[in-house]
Amino acid sequence: ELKLLVEKMMKQEIVAFDTETEGLNALETNIVGISFSWQKGIGYYLPIKNNKTVHEKSFEILRPFFESTEIIKVGHNIKFDIQVLHKYNIKVLSPIYDTMVAHYLINPDMRHNLDTLSESYLNYSPISIESLIGKKGKNQVSMRDVSIDKITNYASEDADITLQLKSVFDKEIEVNNLNKIFYDIEIPIINVLSEMEIEGIKIDTSYLKKLDKEFEEDLGKLKKEIFKKSGEEFNLNSPKQLGEILFDKLKLVSKPKKTKTGQYSTSEDVLSSLANDHKIIENILEWRSLDKLQNTYVKSLPKEVSSLTGRVHSSFNQTVTTTGRLSSNNPNLQNIPIRTANGQKIRRAFIPRGSDYILMAADYSQIELRVIASMSNEKNMIDAFVNNQDIHTMTASKIYNVDPENVTREQRGNAKTVNFGIIYGVSAFGLSQQTDLNRSESKVMIDNYFINYPGLKKYMSDQIDFARNNGYVETIMGRRRYLQNINSQNNMLRSGAERNAINAPIQGSAADIIKIAMININSEFKKQSLKSKMLLQVHDELVFDVHNSEKDQIKDIVKTTMESAVKLKVPLKIDLEFGKNWLEAH
């Protein structure tokens, strides 16, 4: 029967498939069954027994289908299925198509799960997973325990819906001019990310144990200091108790901000605005940050180590951010604060796989500023990058009207804050919060900035006008960000949309550039059959496990590929380092 099914599938141009599994950890779970559909309203379900000799026979029969380079294999979150099948030694070769990723490009702000999309686009409510296995909790059963008729209907329906959604999304992708970004970037990156996740990265667990003790001691000292300054002990994790201490007992401000529930607000923003005036606030913020690092990384990273590989396998998500940037979880690598000394200590825990390897980090230098210089066609900015001048020194020199060699460290720092802040629509008030300048000095600085970079001012107003007329903005590669509130009567909502109109194309273009680089690096590594592997992507940085014998080769490939990913009006530049751990390589 299975041979007959595969024979039929081999004659199709497009087949949707979906794996049913015991759990949600793609790299460790077992397959319960696979469903297939190539005709609306019809699906097939193949149960997979948890018995190696039995399921190996099934997979050998299925192999020609999954490894066909002719048939388009359609999935919803196909990266999960690719990784699950990898455990069974099955490769899902291109061409592939992902309905979740397609919808993410069509409407980045909406939810992308299959049930929501089926209801929204097909006007059909699918069988819910809860009706099969129950709600989350201790009474939930495994897919393995669901009766064959129930799971057949459920799984076949999923494959059928996925197939139907593809024909709906194909039209949307065509109409919205998203072919290039979908087929040249988002689809090819699926396999790249899948391979990176399967690879994983090694963690120095004994180092983390020592770090845990060190953080514990530091937290204890900070706690003592806070209790001493407040005159009593209380629960630092309780916003209510903290608010009462700061605002009832110590009376730090006359009119403290309150939350909707009526208790004092002790949010990051509120406390940060008071930090310069009250030493206790500085201690509390430091305690919070250290406590978060300890719980999020120091204590939890060792628990993330896979028993099968001895490495940590972070998941890279394509469909979470609205800008096109990748996010990661289990662990979230984007949130390690690299600028703080304690954040840097976390990066030290990431190490090469063995003594024959070394880590290498390659980081795009000031990519967002280079993108904005190119997109705005701002001559002064382009000249600075083309002539390889320090952009922050050049900006300071123009704003303060001094020669570049006479720019002070403080002036350069302020110019750097404005350079990066302009992208996010920084105001005079915002700038005064981030620098030692007062509000009127900040206003003068922003005005001077636009006098010296008139192309930027024009670009920003052009972007807002374009968004007002079209309802969206685009990256260099054509990724769209829709802005529902761009013409809103509500000033706050409209201002937010205007900031996004300026920022989304820049962040999104930077995201597209690094994805293109990753796709090209991956194919070059394969072409040359290299032992070295790409492991992580964090913001504008890529991390590699490099075999010592391939150091020069990898350095050349990565540098050339990253710097030539797209052609801008300014050169792309990367910083590249090797190290015994991620911190050293950064």
PDB file of C-alpha atoms in Angstrom, residues 131-324:
ATOM      1  CA  SER A 131     -10.089  17.223  21.049  1.00  0.00           C
ATOM      2  CA  LEU A 132      -7.486  14.491  20.472  1.00  0.00           C
ATOM      3  CA  ILE A 133      -5.007  14.791  23.330  1.00  0.00           C
ATOM      4  CA  GLY A 134      -6.724  17.090  25.843  1.00  0.00           C
ATOM      5  CA  LYS A 135      -5.655  20.461  27.245  1.00  0.00           C
ATOM      6  CA  LYS A 136      -2.072  21.143  28.346  1.00  0.00           C
ATOM      7  CA  GLY A 137      -1.303  19.680  31.759  1.00  0.00           C
ATOM      8  CA  LYS A 138      -0.783  16.349  33.466  1.00  0.00           C
ATOM      9  CA  ASN A 139      -3.895  14.768  31.917  1.00  0.00           C
ATOM     10  CA  GLN A 140      -2.797  15.460  28.346  1.00  0.00           C
ATOM     11  CA  VAL A 141      -2.086  12.236  26.446  1.00  0.00           C
ATOM     12  CA  SER A 142       0.505  11.552  23.744  1.00  0.00           C
ATOM     13  CA  MET A 143      -0.367  11.489  20.028  1.00  0.00           C
ATOM     14  CA  ARG A 144       0.823   7.875  20.201  1.00  0.00           C
ATOM     15  CA  ASP A 145      -2.270   7.030  22.309  1.00  0.00           C
ATOM     16  CA  VAL A 146      -4.878   8.574  19.962  1.00  0.00           C
ATOM     17  CA  SER A 147      -7.078   6.097  18.036  1.00  0.00           C
ATOM     18  CA  ILE A 148      -6.148   5.566  14.376  1.00  0.00           C
ATOM     19  CA  ASP A 149      -9.426   6.906  12.929  1.00  0.00           C
ATOM     20  CA  LYS A 150      -9.226  10.143  14.965  1.00  0.00           C
ATOM     21  CA  ILE A 151      -5.578  10.807  14.135  1.00  0.00           C
ATOM     22  CA  THR A 152      -6.167   9.951  10.442  1.00  0.00           C
ATOM     23  CA  ASN A 153      -8.876  12.593  10.108  1.00  0.00           C
ATOM     24  CA  TYR A 154      -6.914  15.171  12.093  1.00  0.00           C
ATOM     25  CA  ALA A 155      -3.571  14.687  10.328  1.00  0.00           C
ATOM     26  CA  SER A 156      -4.965  14.327   6.781  1.00  0.00           C
ATOM     27  CA  GLU A 157      -6.998  17.490   7.307  1.00  0.00           C
ATOM     28  CA  ASP A 158      -3.816  19.384   8.285  1.00  0.00           C
ATOM     29  CA  ALA A 159      -2.044  18.328   5.082  1.00  0.00           C
ATOM     30  CA  ASP A 160      -5.147  19.183   3.004  1.00  0.00           C
ATOM     31  CA  ILE A 161      -5.519  22.651   4.593  1.00  0.00           C
ATOM     32  CA  THR A 162      -1.814  23.338   4.059  1.00  0.00           C
ATOM     33  CA  LEU A 163      -2.194  22.445   0.376  1.00  0.00           C
ATOM     34  CA  GLN A 164      -5.260  24.692   0.008  1.00  0.00           C
ATOM     35  CA  LEU A 165      -3.534  27.607   1.757  1.00  0.00           C
ATOM     36  CA  LYS A 166      -0.629  27.352  -0.697  1.00  0.00           C
ATOM     37  CA  SER A 167      -2.874  28.199  -3.655  1.00  0.00           C
ATOM     38  CA  VAL A 168      -4.354  31.176  -1.752  1.00  0.00           C
ATOM     39  CA  PHE A 169      -0.909  32.488  -0.707  1.00  0.00           C
ATOM     40  CA  ASP A 170       0.618  31.993  -4.180  1.00  0.00           C
ATOM     41  CA  LYS A 171      -1.747  34.643  -5.526  1.00  0.00           C
ATOM     42  CA  GLU A 172      -1.045  37.025  -2.618  1.00  0.00           C
ATOM     43  CA  ILE A 173       2.721  36.657  -3.059  1.00  0.00           C
ATOM     44  CA  GLU A 174       2.366  37.399  -6.773  1.00  0.00           C
ATOM     45  CA  VAL A 175       0.058  40.415  -6.305  1.00  0.00           C
ATOM     46  CA  ASN A 176       2.213  41.932  -3.532  1.00  0.00           C
ATOM     47  CA  ASN A 177       5.450  41.484  -5.461  1.00  0.00           C
ATOM     48  CA  LEU A 178       6.956  39.204  -2.806  1.00  0.00           C
ATOM     49  CA  ASN A 179       8.305  36.471  -5.121  1.00  0.00           C
ATOM     50  CA  LYS A 180      11.941  37.537  -4.814  1.00  0.00           C
ATOM     51  CA  ILE A 181      12.026  37.786  -1.038  1.00  0.00           C
ATOM     52  CA  PHE A 182      10.054  34.546  -0.626  1.00  0.00           C
ATOM     53  CA  TYR A 183      11.864  32.308  -3.127  1.00  0.00           C
ATOM     54  CA  ASP A 184      15.375  33.824  -2.931  1.00  0.00           C
ATOM     55  CA  ILE A 185      15.622  34.491   0.815  1.00  0.00           C
ATOM     56  CA  GLU A 186      12.923  33.069   3.092  1.00  0.00           C
ATOM     57  CA  ILE A 187      12.601  29.609   1.519  1.00  0.00           C
ATOM     58  CA  PRO A 188      16.366  28.898   1.102  1.00  0.00           C
ATOM     59  CA  ILE A 189      17.103  30.081   4.681  1.00  0.00           C
ATOM     60  CA  ILE A 190      14.814  27.329   6.078  1.00  0.00           C
ATOM     61  CA  ASN A 191      17.346  24.569   5.369  1.00  0.00           C
ATOM     62  CA  VAL A 192      20.248  26.748   6.549  1.00  0.00           C
ATOM     63  CA  LEU A 193      18.569  27.389   9.915  1.00  0.00           C
ATOM     64  CA  SER A 194      17.575  23.761  10.190  1.00  0.00           C
ATOM     65  CA  GLU A 195      21.198  22.655   9.787  1.00  0.00           C
ATOM     66  CA  MET A 196      22.404  25.243  12.336  1.00  0.00           C
ATOM     67  CA  GLU A 197      19.843  24.052  14.885  1.00  0.00           C
ATOM     68  CA  ILE A 198      20.714  20.388  14.307  1.00  0.00           C
ATOM     69  CA  GLU A 199      24.416  21.254  14.769  1.00  0.00           C
ATOM     70  CA  GLY A 200      24.021  23.134  18.076  1.00  0.00           C
ATOM     71  CA  ILE A 201      26.851  24.670  20.115  1.00  0.00           C
ATOM     72  CA  LYS A 202      28.888  23.341  23.014  1.00  0.00           C
ATOM     73  CA  ILE A 203      28.569  24.895  26.484  1.00  0.00           C
ATOM     74  CA  ASP A 204      31.160  24.935  29.266  1.00  0.00           C
ATOM     75  CA  THR A 205      28.942  23.692  32.120  1.00  0.00           C
ATOM     76  CA  SER A 206      31.692  23.620  34.767  1.00  0.00           C
ATOM     77  CA  TYR A 207      32.430  27.301  34.037  1.00  0.00           C
ATOM     78  CA  LEU A 208      28.697  28.073  34.434  1.00  0.00           C
ATOM     79  CA  LYS A 209      28.679  26.358  37.854  1.00  0.00           C
ATOM     80  CA  LYS A 210      31.483  28.669  39.027  1.00  0.00           C
ATOM     81  CA  LEU A 211      29.698  31.659  37.521  1.00  0.00           C
ATOM     82  CA  ASP A 212      26.505  30.694  39.365  1.00  0.00           C
ATOM     83  CA  LYS A 213      28.388  30.871  42.692  1.00  0.00           C
ATOM     84  CA  GLU A 214      29.968  34.205  41.717  1.00  0.00           C
ATOM     85  CA  PHE A 215      26.586  35.706  40.764  1.00  0.00           C
ATOM     86  CA  GLU A 216      25.035  34.331  43.977  1.00  0.00           C
ATOM     87  CA  GLU A 217      27.667  36.153  46.067  1.00  0.00           C
ATOM     88  CA  ASP A 218      27.234  39.404  44.102  1.00  0.00           C
ATOM     89  CA  LEU A 219      23.446  39.220  44.459  1.00  0.00           C
ATOM     90  CA  GLY A 220      23.845  38.699  48.209  1.00  0.00           C
ATOM     91  CA  LYS A 221      26.076  41.784  48.527  1.00  0.00           C
ATOM     92  CA  LEU A 222      23.666  43.918  46.495  1.00  0.00           C
ATOM     93  CA  LYS A 223      20.720  42.697  48.561  1.00  0.00           C
ATOM     94  CA  LYS A 224      22.524  43.628  51.794  1.00  0.00           C
ATOM     95  CA  GLU A 225      23.303  47.079  50.405  1.00  0.00           C
ATOM     96  CA  ILE A 226      19.662  47.653  49.336  1.00  0.00           C
ATOM     97  CA  PHE A 227      18.302  46.527  52.736  1.00  0.00           C
ATOM     98  CA  LYS A 228      20.799  48.776  54.511  1.00  0.00           C
ATOM     99  CA  LYS A 229      19.727  51.811  52.451  1.00  0.00           C
ATOM    100  CA  SER A 230      16.025  51.042  52.869  1.00  0.00           C
ATOM    101  CA  GLY A 231      16.307  50.343  56.604  1.00  0.00           C
ATOM    102  CA  GLU A 232      14.482  46.998  56.414  1.00  0.00           C
ATOM    103  CA  GLU A 233      14.338  43.646  54.639  1.00  0.00           C
ATOM    104  CA  PHE A 234      11.628  42.971  52.037  1.00  0.00           C
ATOM    105  CA  ASN A 235      10.966  40.793  48.980  1.00  0.00           C
ATOM    106  CA  LEU A 236      12.928  42.351  46.119  1.00  0.00           C
ATOM    107  CA  ASN A 237      10.887  40.349  43.599  1.00  0.00           C
ATOM    108  CA  SER A 238       7.630  41.933  44.800  1.00  0.00           C
ATOM    109  CA  PRO A 239       6.832  45.157  42.861  1.00  0.00           C
ATOM    110  CA  LYS A 240       4.228  45.994  45.544  1.00  0.00           C
ATOM    111  CA  GLN A 241       6.693  45.790  48.459  1.00  0.00           C
ATOM    112  CA  LEU A 242       9.424  47.557  46.474  1.00  0.00           C
ATOM    113  CA  GLY A 243       7.037  50.389  45.531  1.00  0.00           C
ATOM    114  CA  GLU A 244       5.988  50.874  49.161  1.00  0.00           C
ATOM    115  CA  ILE A 245       9.630  51.057  50.297  1.00  0.00           C
ATOM    116  CA  LEU A 246      10.702  53.516  47.579  1.00  0.00           C
ATOM    117  CA  PHE A 247       7.681  55.796  47.517  1.00  0.00           C
ATOM    118  CA  ASP A 248       5.901  55.480  50.907  1.00  0.00           C
ATOM    119  CA  LYS A 249       8.880  54.992  53.180  1.00  0.00           C
ATOM    120  CA  LEU A 250      11.788  56.701  51.363  1.00  0.00           C
ATOM    121  CA  LYS A 251       9.550  59.198  49.504  1.00  0.00           C
ATOM    122  CA  LEU A 252      11.934  59.326  46.506  1.00  0.00           C
ATOM    123  CA  VAL A 253       9.443  61.335  44.415  1.00  0.00           C
ATOM    124  CA  SER A 254       6.457  63.450  45.385  1.00  0.00           C
ATOM    125  CA  LYS A 255       4.045  62.068  42.757  1.00  0.00           C
ATOM    126  CA  PRO A 256       4.982  58.458  41.956  1.00  0.00           C
ATOM    127  CA  LYS A 257       3.570  56.804  38.824  1.00  0.00           C
ATOM    128  CA  LYS A 258       0.942  54.113  39.449  1.00  0.00           C
ATOM    129  CA  THR A 259      -0.132  51.029  37.498  1.00  0.00           C
ATOM    130  CA  LYS A 260      -3.722  50.241  36.415  1.00  0.00           C
ATOM    131  CA  THR A 261      -4.234  48.233  39.610  1.00  0.00           C
ATOM    132  CA  GLY A 262      -3.323  51.266  41.708  1.00  0.00           C
ATOM    133  CA  GLN A 263       0.036  50.093  43.030  1.00  0.00           C
ATOM    134  CA  TYR A 264       3.267  52.019  42.486  1.00  0.00           C
ATOM    135  CA  SER A 265       5.016  51.353  39.172  1.00  0.00           C
ATOM    136  CA  THR A 266       8.541  49.988  39.584  1.00  0.00           C
ATOM    137  CA  SER A 267       9.103  49.257  35.900  1.00  0.00           C
ATOM    138  CA  GLU A 268      12.529  49.511  34.272  1.00  0.00           C
ATOM    139  CA  ASP A 269      11.648  52.899  32.717  1.00  0.00           C
ATOM    140  CA  VAL A 270      10.413  54.407  35.980  1.00  0.00           C
ATOM    141  CA  LEU A 271      13.438  53.236  37.967  1.00  0.00           C
ATOM    142  CA  SER A 272      15.945  54.202  35.240  1.00  0.00           C
ATOM    143  CA  SER A 273      14.671  57.785  35.255  1.00  0.00           C
ATOM    144  CA  LEU A 274      15.430  57.980  39.014  1.00  0.00           C
ATOM    145  CA  ALA A 275      18.791  56.156  38.948  1.00  0.00           C
ATOM    146  CA  ASN A 276      20.976  59.283  38.691  1.00  0.00           C
ATOM    147  CA  ASP A 277      19.448  60.843  41.793  1.00  0.00           C
ATOM    148  CA  HIS A 278      19.219  57.857  44.156  1.00  0.00           C
ATOM    149  CA  LYS A 279      21.994  55.317  44.799  1.00  0.00           C
ATOM    150  CA  ILE A 280      19.498  52.675  46.010  1.00  0.00           C
ATOM    151  CA  ILE A 281      17.852  52.629  42.548  1.00  0.00           C
ATOM    152  CA  GLU A 282      21.187  51.910  40.895  1.00  0.00           C
ATOM    153  CA  ASN A 283      21.624  48.931  43.265  1.00  0.00           C
ATOM    154  CA  ILE A 284      18.094  47.660  42.566  1.00  0.00           C
ATOM    155  CA  LEU A 285      18.561  47.865  38.783  1.00  0.00           C
ATOM    156  CA  GLU A 286      21.897  46.068  39.076  1.00  0.00           C
ATOM    157  CA  TRP A 287      20.327  43.367  41.278  1.00  0.00           C
ATOM    158  CA  ARG A 288      17.450  42.877  38.806  1.00  0.00           C
ATOM    159  CA  SER A 289      19.755  42.604  35.814  1.00  0.00           C
ATOM    160  CA  LEU A 290      22.057  40.103  37.568  1.00  0.00           C
ATOM    161  CA  ASP A 291      19.129  38.064  38.896  1.00  0.00           C
ATOM    162  CA  LYS A 292      17.656  37.874  35.373  1.00  0.00           C
ATOM    163  CA  LEU A 293      20.994  36.779  33.858  1.00  0.00           C
ATOM    164  CA  GLN A 294      21.439  34.137  36.522  1.00  0.00           C
ATOM    165  CA  ASN A 295      17.977  32.632  36.014  1.00  0.00           C
ATOM    166  CA  THR A 296      17.746  33.026  32.236  1.00  0.00           C
ATOM    167  CA  TYR A 297      21.219  31.785  31.342  1.00  0.00           C
ATOM    168  CA  VAL A 298      23.554  30.649  34.148  1.00  0.00           C
ATOM    169  CA  LYS A 299      21.060  28.268  35.748  1.00  0.00           C
ATOM    170  CA  SER A 300      19.061  27.320  32.641  1.00  0.00           C
ATOM    171  CA  LEU A 301      21.751  26.840  29.945  1.00  0.00           C
ATOM    172  CA  PRO A 302      23.048  23.548  31.434  1.00  0.00           C
ATOM    173  CA  LYS A 303      19.437  22.240  31.428  1.00  0.00           C
ATOM    174  CA  GLU A 304      19.195  23.014  27.678  1.00  0.00           C
ATOM    175  CA  VAL A 305      22.099  20.650  26.849  1.00  0.00           C
ATOM    176  CA  SER A 306      20.819  17.737  24.758  1.00  0.00           C
ATOM    177  CA  SER A 307      21.449  14.269  26.194  1.00  0.00           C
ATOM    178  CA  LEU A 308      21.885  12.994  22.619  1.00  0.00           C
ATOM    179  CA  THR A 309      24.521  15.481  21.398  1.00  0.00           C
ATOM    180  CA  GLY A 310      25.918  17.174  24.525  1.00  0.00           C
ATOM    181  CA  ARG A 311      25.223  20.551  22.877  1.00  0.00           C
ATOM    182  CA  VAL A 312      22.674  23.332  23.143  1.00  0.00           C
ATOM    183  CA  HIS A 313      20.320  23.630  20.149  1.00  0.00           C
ATOM    184  CA  SER A 314      18.733  27.072  19.999  1.00  0.00           C
ATOM    185  CA  SER A 315      15.680  27.479  17.722  1.00  0.00           C
ATOM    186  CA  PHE A 316      15.852  30.298  15.172  1.00  0.00           C
ATOM    187  CA  ASN A 317      12.420  31.691  14.358  1.00  0.00           C
ATOM    188  CA  GLN A 318      11.642  33.228  10.989  1.00  0.00           C
ATOM    189  CA  THR A 319       8.087  34.342  11.672  1.00  0.00           C
ATOM    190  CA  VAL A 320       8.200  36.175  15.004  1.00  0.00           C
ATOM    191  CA  THR A 321       9.566  39.698  14.486  1.00  0.00           C
ATOM    192  CA  THR A 322       7.694  42.159  12.273  1.00  0.00           C
ATOM    193  CA  THR A 323      10.933  43.471  10.713  1.00  0.00           C
ATOM    194  CA  GLY A 324      12.285  40.266   9.156  1.00  0.00           C
TER     195      GLY A 324
END
